[in-house]
GROMACS .gro file of C-alpha atoms in nm:
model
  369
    1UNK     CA    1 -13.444  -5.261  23.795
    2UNK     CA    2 -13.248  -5.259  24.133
    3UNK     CA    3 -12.909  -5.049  24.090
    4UNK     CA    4 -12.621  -5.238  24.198
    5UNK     CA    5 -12.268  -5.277  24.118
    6UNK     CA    6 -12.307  -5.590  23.988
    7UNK     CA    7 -12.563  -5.477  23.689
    8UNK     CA    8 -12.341  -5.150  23.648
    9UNK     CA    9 -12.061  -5.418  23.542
   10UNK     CA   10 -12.293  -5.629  23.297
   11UNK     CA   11 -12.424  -5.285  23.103
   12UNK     CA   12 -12.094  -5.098  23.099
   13UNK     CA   13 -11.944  -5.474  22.948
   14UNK     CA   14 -12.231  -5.439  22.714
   15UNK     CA   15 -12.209  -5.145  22.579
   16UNK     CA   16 -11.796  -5.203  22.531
   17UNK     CA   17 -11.870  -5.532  22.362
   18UNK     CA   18 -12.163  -5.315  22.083
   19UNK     CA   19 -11.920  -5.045  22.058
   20UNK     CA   20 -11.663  -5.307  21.953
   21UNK     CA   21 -11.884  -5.481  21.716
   22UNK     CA   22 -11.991  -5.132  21.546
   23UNK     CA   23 -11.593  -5.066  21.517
   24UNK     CA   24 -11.613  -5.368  21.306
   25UNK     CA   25 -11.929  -5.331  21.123
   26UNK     CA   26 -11.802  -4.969  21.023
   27UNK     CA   27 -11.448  -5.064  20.917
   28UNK     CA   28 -11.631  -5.395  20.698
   29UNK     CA   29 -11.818  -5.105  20.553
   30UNK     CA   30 -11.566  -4.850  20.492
   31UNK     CA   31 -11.340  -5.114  20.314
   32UNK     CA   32 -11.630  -5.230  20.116
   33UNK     CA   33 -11.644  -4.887  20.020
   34UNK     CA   34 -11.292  -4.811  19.928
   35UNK     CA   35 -11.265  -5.114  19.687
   36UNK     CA   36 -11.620  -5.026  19.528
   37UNK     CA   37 -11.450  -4.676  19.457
   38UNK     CA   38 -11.108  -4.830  19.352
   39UNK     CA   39 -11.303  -5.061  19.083
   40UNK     CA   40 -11.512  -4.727  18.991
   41UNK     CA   41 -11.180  -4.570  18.881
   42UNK     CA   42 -11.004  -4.842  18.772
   43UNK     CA   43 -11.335  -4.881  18.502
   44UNK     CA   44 -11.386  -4.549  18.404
   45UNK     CA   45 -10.968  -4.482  18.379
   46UNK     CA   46 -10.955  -4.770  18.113
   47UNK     CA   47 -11.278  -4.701  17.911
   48UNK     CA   48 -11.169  -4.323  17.920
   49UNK     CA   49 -10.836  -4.282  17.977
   50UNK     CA   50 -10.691  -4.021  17.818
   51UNK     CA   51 -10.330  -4.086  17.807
   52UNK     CA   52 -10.097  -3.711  17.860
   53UNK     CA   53  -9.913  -3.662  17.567
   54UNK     CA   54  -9.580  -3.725  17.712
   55UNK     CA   55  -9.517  -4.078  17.619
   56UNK     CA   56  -9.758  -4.190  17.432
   57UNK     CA   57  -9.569  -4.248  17.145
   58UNK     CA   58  -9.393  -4.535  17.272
   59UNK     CA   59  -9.688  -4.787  17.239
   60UNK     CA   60  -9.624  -4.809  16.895
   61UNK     CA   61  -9.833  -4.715  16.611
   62UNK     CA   62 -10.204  -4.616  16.651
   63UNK     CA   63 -10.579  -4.651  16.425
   64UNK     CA   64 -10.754  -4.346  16.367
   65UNK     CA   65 -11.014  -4.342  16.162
   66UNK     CA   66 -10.895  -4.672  16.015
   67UNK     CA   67 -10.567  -4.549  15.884
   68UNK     CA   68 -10.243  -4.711  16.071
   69UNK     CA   69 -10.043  -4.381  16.207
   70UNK     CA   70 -10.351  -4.147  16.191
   71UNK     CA   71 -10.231  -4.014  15.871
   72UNK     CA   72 -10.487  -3.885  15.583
   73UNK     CA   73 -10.261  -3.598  15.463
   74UNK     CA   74 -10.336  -3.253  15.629
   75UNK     CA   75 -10.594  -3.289  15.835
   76UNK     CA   76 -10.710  -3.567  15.595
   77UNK     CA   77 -10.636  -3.386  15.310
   78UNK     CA   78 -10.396  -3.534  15.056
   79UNK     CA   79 -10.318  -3.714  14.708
   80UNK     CA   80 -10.512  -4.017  14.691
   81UNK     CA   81 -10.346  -4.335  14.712
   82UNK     CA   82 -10.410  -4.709  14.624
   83UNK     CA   83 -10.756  -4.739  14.691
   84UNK     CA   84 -10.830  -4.372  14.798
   85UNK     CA   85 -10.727  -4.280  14.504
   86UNK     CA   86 -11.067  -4.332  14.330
   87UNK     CA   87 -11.252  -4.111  14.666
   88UNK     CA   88 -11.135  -3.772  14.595
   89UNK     CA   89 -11.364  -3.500  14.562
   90UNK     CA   90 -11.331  -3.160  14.476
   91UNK     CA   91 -11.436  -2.912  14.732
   92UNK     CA   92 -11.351  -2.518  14.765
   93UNK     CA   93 -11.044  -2.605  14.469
   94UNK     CA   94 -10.961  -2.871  14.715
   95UNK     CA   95 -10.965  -3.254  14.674
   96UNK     CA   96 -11.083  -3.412  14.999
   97UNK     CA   97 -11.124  -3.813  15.022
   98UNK     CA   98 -11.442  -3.934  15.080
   99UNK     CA   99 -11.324  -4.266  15.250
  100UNK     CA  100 -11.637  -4.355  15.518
  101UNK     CA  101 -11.265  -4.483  15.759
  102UNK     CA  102 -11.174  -4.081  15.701
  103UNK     CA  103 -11.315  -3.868  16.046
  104UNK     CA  104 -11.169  -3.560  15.880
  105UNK     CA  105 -11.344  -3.600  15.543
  106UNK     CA  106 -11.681  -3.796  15.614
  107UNK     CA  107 -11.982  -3.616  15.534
  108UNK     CA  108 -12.102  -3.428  15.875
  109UNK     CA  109 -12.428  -3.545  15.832
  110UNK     CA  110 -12.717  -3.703  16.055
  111UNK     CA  111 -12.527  -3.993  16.148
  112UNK     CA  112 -12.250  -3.785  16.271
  113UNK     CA  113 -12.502  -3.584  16.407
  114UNK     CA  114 -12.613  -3.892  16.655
  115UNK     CA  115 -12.298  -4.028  16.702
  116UNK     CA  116 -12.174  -3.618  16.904
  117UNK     CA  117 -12.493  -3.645  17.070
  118UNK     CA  118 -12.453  -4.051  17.224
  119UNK     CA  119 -12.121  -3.947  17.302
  120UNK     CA  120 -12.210  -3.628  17.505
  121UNK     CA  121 -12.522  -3.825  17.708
  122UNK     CA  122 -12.227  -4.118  17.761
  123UNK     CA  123 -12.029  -3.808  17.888
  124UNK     CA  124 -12.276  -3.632  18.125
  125UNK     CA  125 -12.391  -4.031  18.252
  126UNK     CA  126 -12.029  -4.081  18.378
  127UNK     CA  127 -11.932  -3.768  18.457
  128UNK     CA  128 -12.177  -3.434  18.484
  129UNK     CA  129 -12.393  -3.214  18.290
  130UNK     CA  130 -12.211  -2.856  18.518
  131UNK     CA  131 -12.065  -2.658  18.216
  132UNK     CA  132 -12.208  -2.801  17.939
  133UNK     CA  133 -12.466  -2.558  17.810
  134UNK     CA  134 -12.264  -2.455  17.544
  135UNK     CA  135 -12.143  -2.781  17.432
  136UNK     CA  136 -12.485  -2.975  17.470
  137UNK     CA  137 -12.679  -2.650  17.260
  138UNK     CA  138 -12.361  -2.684  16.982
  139UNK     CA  139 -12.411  -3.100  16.913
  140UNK     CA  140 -12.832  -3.034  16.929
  141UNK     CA  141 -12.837  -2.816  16.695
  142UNK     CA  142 -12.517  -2.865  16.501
  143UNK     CA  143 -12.669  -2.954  16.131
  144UNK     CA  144 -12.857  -2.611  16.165
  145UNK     CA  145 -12.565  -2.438  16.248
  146UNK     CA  146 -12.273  -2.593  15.970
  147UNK     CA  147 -12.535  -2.523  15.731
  148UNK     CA  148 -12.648  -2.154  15.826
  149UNK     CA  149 -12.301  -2.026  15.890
  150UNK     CA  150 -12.175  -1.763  15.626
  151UNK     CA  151 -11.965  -1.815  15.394
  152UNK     CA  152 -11.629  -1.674  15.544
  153UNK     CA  153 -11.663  -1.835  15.894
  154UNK     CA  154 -11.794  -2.243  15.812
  155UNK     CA  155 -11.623  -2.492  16.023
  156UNK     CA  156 -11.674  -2.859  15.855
  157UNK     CA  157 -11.730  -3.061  16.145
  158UNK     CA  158 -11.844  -2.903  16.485
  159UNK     CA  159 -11.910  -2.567  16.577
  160UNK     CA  160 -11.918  -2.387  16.932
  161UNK     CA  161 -12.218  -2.166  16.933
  162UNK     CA  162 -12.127  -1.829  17.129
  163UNK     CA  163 -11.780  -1.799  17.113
  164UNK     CA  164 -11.551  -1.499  17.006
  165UNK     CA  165 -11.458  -1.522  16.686
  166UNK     CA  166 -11.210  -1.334  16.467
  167UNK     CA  167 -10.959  -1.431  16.181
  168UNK     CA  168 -10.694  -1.323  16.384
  169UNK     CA  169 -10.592  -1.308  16.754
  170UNK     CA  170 -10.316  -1.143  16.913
  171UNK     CA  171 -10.061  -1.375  17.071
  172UNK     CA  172 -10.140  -1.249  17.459
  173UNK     CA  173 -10.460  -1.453  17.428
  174UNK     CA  174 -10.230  -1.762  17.447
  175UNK     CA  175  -9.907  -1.608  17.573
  176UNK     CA  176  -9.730  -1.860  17.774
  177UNK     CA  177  -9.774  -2.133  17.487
  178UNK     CA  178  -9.640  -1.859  17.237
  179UNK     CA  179  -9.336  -1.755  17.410
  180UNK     CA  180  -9.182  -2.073  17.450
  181UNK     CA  181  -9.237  -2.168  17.092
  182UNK     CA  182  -9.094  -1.864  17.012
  183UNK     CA  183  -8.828  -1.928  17.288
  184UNK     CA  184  -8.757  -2.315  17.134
  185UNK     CA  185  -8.674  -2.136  16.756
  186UNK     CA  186  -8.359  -2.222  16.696
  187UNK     CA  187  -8.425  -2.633  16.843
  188UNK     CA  188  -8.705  -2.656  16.637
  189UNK     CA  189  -8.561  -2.468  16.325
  190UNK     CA  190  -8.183  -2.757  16.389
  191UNK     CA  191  -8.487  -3.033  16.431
  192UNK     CA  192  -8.634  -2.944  16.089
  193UNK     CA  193  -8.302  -2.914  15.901
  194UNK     CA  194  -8.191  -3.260  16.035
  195UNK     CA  195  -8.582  -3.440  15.903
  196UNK     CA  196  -8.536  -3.207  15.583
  197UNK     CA  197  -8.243  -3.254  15.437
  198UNK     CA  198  -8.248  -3.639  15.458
  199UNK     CA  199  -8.216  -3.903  15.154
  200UNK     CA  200  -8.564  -3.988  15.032
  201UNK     CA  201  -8.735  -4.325  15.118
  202UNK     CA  202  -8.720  -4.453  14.806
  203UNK     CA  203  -8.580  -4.392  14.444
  204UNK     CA  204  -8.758  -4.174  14.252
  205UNK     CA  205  -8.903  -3.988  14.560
  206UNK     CA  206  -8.835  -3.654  14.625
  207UNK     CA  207  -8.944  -3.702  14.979
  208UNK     CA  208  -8.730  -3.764  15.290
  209UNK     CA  209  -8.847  -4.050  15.504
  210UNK     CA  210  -9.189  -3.883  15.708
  211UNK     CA  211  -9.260  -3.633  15.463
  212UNK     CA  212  -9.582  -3.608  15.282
  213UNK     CA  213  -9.748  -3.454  14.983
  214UNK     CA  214 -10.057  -3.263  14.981
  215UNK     CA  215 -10.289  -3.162  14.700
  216UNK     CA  216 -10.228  -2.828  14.557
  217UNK     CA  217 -10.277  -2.651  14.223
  218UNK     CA  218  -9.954  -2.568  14.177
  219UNK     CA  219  -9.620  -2.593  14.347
  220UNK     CA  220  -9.584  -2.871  14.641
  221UNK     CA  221  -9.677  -2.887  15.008
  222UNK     CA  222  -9.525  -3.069  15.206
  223UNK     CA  223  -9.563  -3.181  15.584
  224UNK     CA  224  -9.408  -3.367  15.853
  225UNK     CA  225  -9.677  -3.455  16.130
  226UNK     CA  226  -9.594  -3.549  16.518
  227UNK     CA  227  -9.949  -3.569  16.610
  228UNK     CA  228 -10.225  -3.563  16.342
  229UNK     CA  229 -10.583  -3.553  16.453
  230UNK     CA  230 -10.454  -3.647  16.824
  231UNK     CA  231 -10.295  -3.925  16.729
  232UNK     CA  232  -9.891  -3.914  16.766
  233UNK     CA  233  -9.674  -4.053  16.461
  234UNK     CA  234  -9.445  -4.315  16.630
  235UNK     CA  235  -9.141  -4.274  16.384
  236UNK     CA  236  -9.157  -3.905  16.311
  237UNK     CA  237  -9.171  -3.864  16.697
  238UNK     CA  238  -8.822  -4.026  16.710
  239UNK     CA  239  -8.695  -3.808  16.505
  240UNK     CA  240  -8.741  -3.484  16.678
  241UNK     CA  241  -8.717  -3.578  17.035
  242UNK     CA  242  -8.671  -3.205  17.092
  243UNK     CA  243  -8.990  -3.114  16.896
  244UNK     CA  244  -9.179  -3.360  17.094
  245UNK     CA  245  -9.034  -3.201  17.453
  246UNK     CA  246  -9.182  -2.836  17.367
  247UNK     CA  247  -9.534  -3.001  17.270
  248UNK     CA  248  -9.514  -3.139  17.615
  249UNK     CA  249  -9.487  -2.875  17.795
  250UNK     CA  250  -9.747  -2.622  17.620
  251UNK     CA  251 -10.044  -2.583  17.809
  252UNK     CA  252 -10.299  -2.547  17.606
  253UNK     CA  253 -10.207  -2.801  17.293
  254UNK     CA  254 -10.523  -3.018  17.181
  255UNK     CA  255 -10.335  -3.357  17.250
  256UNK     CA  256 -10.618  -3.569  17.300
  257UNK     CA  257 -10.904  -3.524  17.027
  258UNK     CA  258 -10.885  -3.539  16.664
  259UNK     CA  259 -10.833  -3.148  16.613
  260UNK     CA  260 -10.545  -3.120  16.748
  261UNK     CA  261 -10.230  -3.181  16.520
  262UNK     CA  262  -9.824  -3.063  16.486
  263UNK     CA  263  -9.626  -3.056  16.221
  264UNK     CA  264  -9.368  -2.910  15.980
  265UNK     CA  265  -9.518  -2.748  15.683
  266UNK     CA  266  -9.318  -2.671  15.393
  267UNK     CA  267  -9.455  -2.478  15.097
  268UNK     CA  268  -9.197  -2.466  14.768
  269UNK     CA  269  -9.208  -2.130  14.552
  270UNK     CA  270  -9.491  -2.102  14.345
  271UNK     CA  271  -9.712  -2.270  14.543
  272UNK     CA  272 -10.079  -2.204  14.640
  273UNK     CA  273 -10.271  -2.349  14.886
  274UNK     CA  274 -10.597  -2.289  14.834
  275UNK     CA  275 -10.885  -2.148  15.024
  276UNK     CA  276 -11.018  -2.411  15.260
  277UNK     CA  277 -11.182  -2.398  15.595
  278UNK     CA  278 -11.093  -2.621  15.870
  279UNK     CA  279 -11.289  -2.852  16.102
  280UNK     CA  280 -11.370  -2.654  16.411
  281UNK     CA  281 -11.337  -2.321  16.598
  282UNK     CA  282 -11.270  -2.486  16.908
  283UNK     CA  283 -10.926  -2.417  16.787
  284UNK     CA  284 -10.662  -2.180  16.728
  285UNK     CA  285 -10.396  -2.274  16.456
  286UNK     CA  286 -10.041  -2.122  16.553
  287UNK     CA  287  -9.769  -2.077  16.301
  288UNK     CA  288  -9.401  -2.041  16.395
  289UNK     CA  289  -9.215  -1.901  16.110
  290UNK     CA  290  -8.895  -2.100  16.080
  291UNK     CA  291  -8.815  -2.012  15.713
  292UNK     CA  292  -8.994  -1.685  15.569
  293UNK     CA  293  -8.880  -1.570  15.249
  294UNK     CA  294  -9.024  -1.254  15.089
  295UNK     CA  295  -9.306  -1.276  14.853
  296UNK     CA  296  -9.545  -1.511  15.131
  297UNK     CA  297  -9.891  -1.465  15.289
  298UNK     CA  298 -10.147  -1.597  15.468
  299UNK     CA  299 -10.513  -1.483  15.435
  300UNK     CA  300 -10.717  -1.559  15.670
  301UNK     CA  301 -11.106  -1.426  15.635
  302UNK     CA  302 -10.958  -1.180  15.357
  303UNK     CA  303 -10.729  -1.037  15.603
  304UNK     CA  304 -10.382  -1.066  15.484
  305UNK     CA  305 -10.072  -1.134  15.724
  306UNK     CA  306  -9.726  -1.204  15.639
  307UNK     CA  307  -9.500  -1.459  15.826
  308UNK     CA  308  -9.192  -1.366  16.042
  309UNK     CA  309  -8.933  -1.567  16.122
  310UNK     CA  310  -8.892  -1.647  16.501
  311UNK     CA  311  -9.222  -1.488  16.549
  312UNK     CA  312  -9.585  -1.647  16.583
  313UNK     CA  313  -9.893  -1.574  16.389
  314UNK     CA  314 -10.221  -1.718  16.563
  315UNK     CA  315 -10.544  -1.766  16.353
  316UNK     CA  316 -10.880  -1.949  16.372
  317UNK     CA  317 -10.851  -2.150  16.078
  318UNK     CA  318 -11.262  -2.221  16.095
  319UNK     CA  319 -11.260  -1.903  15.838
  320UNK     CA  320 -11.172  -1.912  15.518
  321UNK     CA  321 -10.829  -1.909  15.465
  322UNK     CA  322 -10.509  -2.033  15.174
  323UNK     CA  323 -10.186  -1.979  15.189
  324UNK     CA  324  -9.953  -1.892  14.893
  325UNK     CA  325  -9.551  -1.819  14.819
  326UNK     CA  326  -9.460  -1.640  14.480
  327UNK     CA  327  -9.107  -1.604  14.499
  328UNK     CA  328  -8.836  -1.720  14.241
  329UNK     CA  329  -8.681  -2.074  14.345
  330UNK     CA  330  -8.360  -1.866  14.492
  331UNK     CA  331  -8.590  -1.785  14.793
  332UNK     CA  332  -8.612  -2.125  14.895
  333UNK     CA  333  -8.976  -2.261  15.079
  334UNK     CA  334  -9.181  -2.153  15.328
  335UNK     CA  335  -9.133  -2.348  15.643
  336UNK     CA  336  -9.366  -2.298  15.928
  337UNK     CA  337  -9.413  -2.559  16.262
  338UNK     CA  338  -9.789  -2.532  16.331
  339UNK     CA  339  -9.967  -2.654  16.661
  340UNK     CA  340 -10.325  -2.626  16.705
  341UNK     CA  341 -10.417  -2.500  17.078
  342UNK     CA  342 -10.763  -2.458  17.232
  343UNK     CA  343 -10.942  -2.106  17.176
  344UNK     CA  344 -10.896  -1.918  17.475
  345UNK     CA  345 -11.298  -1.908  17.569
  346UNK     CA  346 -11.319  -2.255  17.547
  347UNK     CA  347 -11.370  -2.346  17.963
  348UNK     CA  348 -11.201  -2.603  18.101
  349UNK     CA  349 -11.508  -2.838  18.138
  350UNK     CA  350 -11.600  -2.766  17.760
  351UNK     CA  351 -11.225  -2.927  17.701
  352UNK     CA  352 -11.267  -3.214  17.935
  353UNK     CA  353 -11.622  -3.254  17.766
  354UNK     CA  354 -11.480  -3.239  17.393
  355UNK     CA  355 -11.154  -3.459  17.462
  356UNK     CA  356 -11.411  -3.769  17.527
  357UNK     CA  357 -11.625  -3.691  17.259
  358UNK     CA  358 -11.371  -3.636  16.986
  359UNK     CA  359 -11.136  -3.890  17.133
  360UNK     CA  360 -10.940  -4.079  16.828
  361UNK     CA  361 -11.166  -4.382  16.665
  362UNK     CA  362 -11.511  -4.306  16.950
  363UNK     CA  363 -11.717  -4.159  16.660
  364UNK     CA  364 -11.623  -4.394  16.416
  365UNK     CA  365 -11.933  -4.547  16.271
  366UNK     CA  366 -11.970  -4.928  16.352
  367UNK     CA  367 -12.287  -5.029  16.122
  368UNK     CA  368 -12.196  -5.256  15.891
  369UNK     CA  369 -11.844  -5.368  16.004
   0.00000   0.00000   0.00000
């Protein structure tokens, strides 16, 4: 090939002309790219989006489990209704409903069993198996462990293998979410007066409008839920807008599974709650006293502690644990707001992990509907 300046031209004008068709080949590719990604997040953002709790009660009222508003009593435990009523079942002195639409009260058998584990693989498929030891070991072997647990620590529907666990925990273990509770007292005490001391729904009710009943031996319970079993209560949000701003801003509330829950809980003199365990030890069940008349306690693991007003008490309500006031009717009730927040152990991927598996209405089970 003779060098001349004439072929020096024709190559340099080559190579200007490929590096210009590259550009173009690369930016084709890069947008390609891009909108592949953007349709990627735009998928996995509406099959698992999990809404922040701020808002979310303003698209109206939600199905969990099958029940309009999320409601089954406390943590799906209340009088039976309609036809619920016929479901009840005795368990611990305490009548859960055995409604197969019920998360909170359906048997956590084998079914339930494959349902966690599905959910976990669809989990670790979309997302990653980094951090989940803990959580993948708990749903394998979950039957083995509800069933070998002893008696005073026996969580009803999933357990966390390896994780500290105590009756009681001291409030630094969750101190930021604790001091502004403790901080919002007298908001959330004007909030309850204003939902408490309105005219019942109906005549011959004793219950304001929200309020509901729950089954005790003796005395009444009453409670006024803003989010029960992750799901938010559309009209009782309305009501305490204030309520609803300190939720928002604690940092470690369960807001998007079904353990997490808020609410007002009033017990009247004379009443006994009795001993119960609850769902999960993922958990930690906080009490602000609002109202604490003499002659109440909680016991929690048979550890007694007594309520204070203004104050926080922080439990893990996987133990067993009932709750009782036995003053005269010049006391007045019991009046606690309760949030459940996660257990300080559980690690941030273990959250992330059990918000998609627990999310409201994924484990429901679809055979025969």
């Amino acid at each position: 090939m003779e060098w001349s300046l004439e072929n020096i031209r024709e190559m340099v004008a080559g190579g200007m002309q490929s590096i210009r068709d590259c550009e173009l080949c690369a930016f084709v590719i890069a947008m390609c790219v891009l909108l592949l990604f953007m349709w990627y997040c735009y998928r996995v953002g509406r099959e698992h989006g999990s809404s922040p709790l701020r808002g979310r009660y303003l698209a109206g009222p939600v199905r969990i489990g099958g029940v309009v508003g999320g409601f089954m009593s406390s943590d799906c435990r209340g009088r039976g209704k309609g036809k619920h009523g016929s479901m009840l079942e005795e368990q611990n002195g305490f009548a859960f409903c055995q409604s197969s639409e019920c998360f909170r009260c359906t048997s956590a058998g084998e079914s339930l069993n494959q349902r966690l584990y599905h959910s976990l693989q669809d989990y670790a498929k979309r997302y990653t198996w980094s951090g989940m030891g803990r959580v993948h070991k708990g749903v394998r072997d979950q039957g083995r462990y509800l069933n070998s647990r002893p008696t005073i620590q026996r969580p009803e529907v999933f357990f966390l293998p390896d994780l500290p666990s105590a009756p009681f925990f001291s409030r630094e273990v969750q101190r930021h979410d604790v001091e502004l509770l403790e901080q919002s007292f007298p908001a959330l005490l004007a909030e309850f007066e204003s939902i408490y001391h309105q005219p019942p729904v109906r005549s011959g009710s004793s219950l304001p409008p929200g309020w509901k009943a729950n089954n005790t031996p003796r005395g009444q319970w009453w409670t006024y839920y803003l989010v029960n079993q992750g799901t938010p209560l559309v009209l009782n949000v309305r009501r305490c807008p204030r309520a609803w701003r300190v939720l928002g801003q604690l940092r470690t509330f369960i807001a998007n599974n079904m353990f997490g829950n808020a609410c007002f809980s009033v017990l009247t003199p004379g009443a006994l709650i009795t001993e119960h365990y609850g769902p999960t030890n993922v958990r930690l069940r906080c009490h602000l006293g609002l109202r604490v008349p003499p002659s109440c306690e909680l016991v929690v693991g048979g550890e007694p502690q007594c309520w204070s007003e203004g104050s926080c008490l922080l439990f893990d309500d996987s133990f067993l644990h009932r709750a009782f006031h036995e003053g005269g009717a010049e006391d007045g009730p019991r009046v606690v707001f309760m949030v459940d927040l996660w257990h300080p152990n559980v690690a941030a991927a273990e959250r992330q992990a059990l918000d998609y598996i627990f999310t409201p209405g994924r484990l429901e089970d679809k055979e025969g509907k």
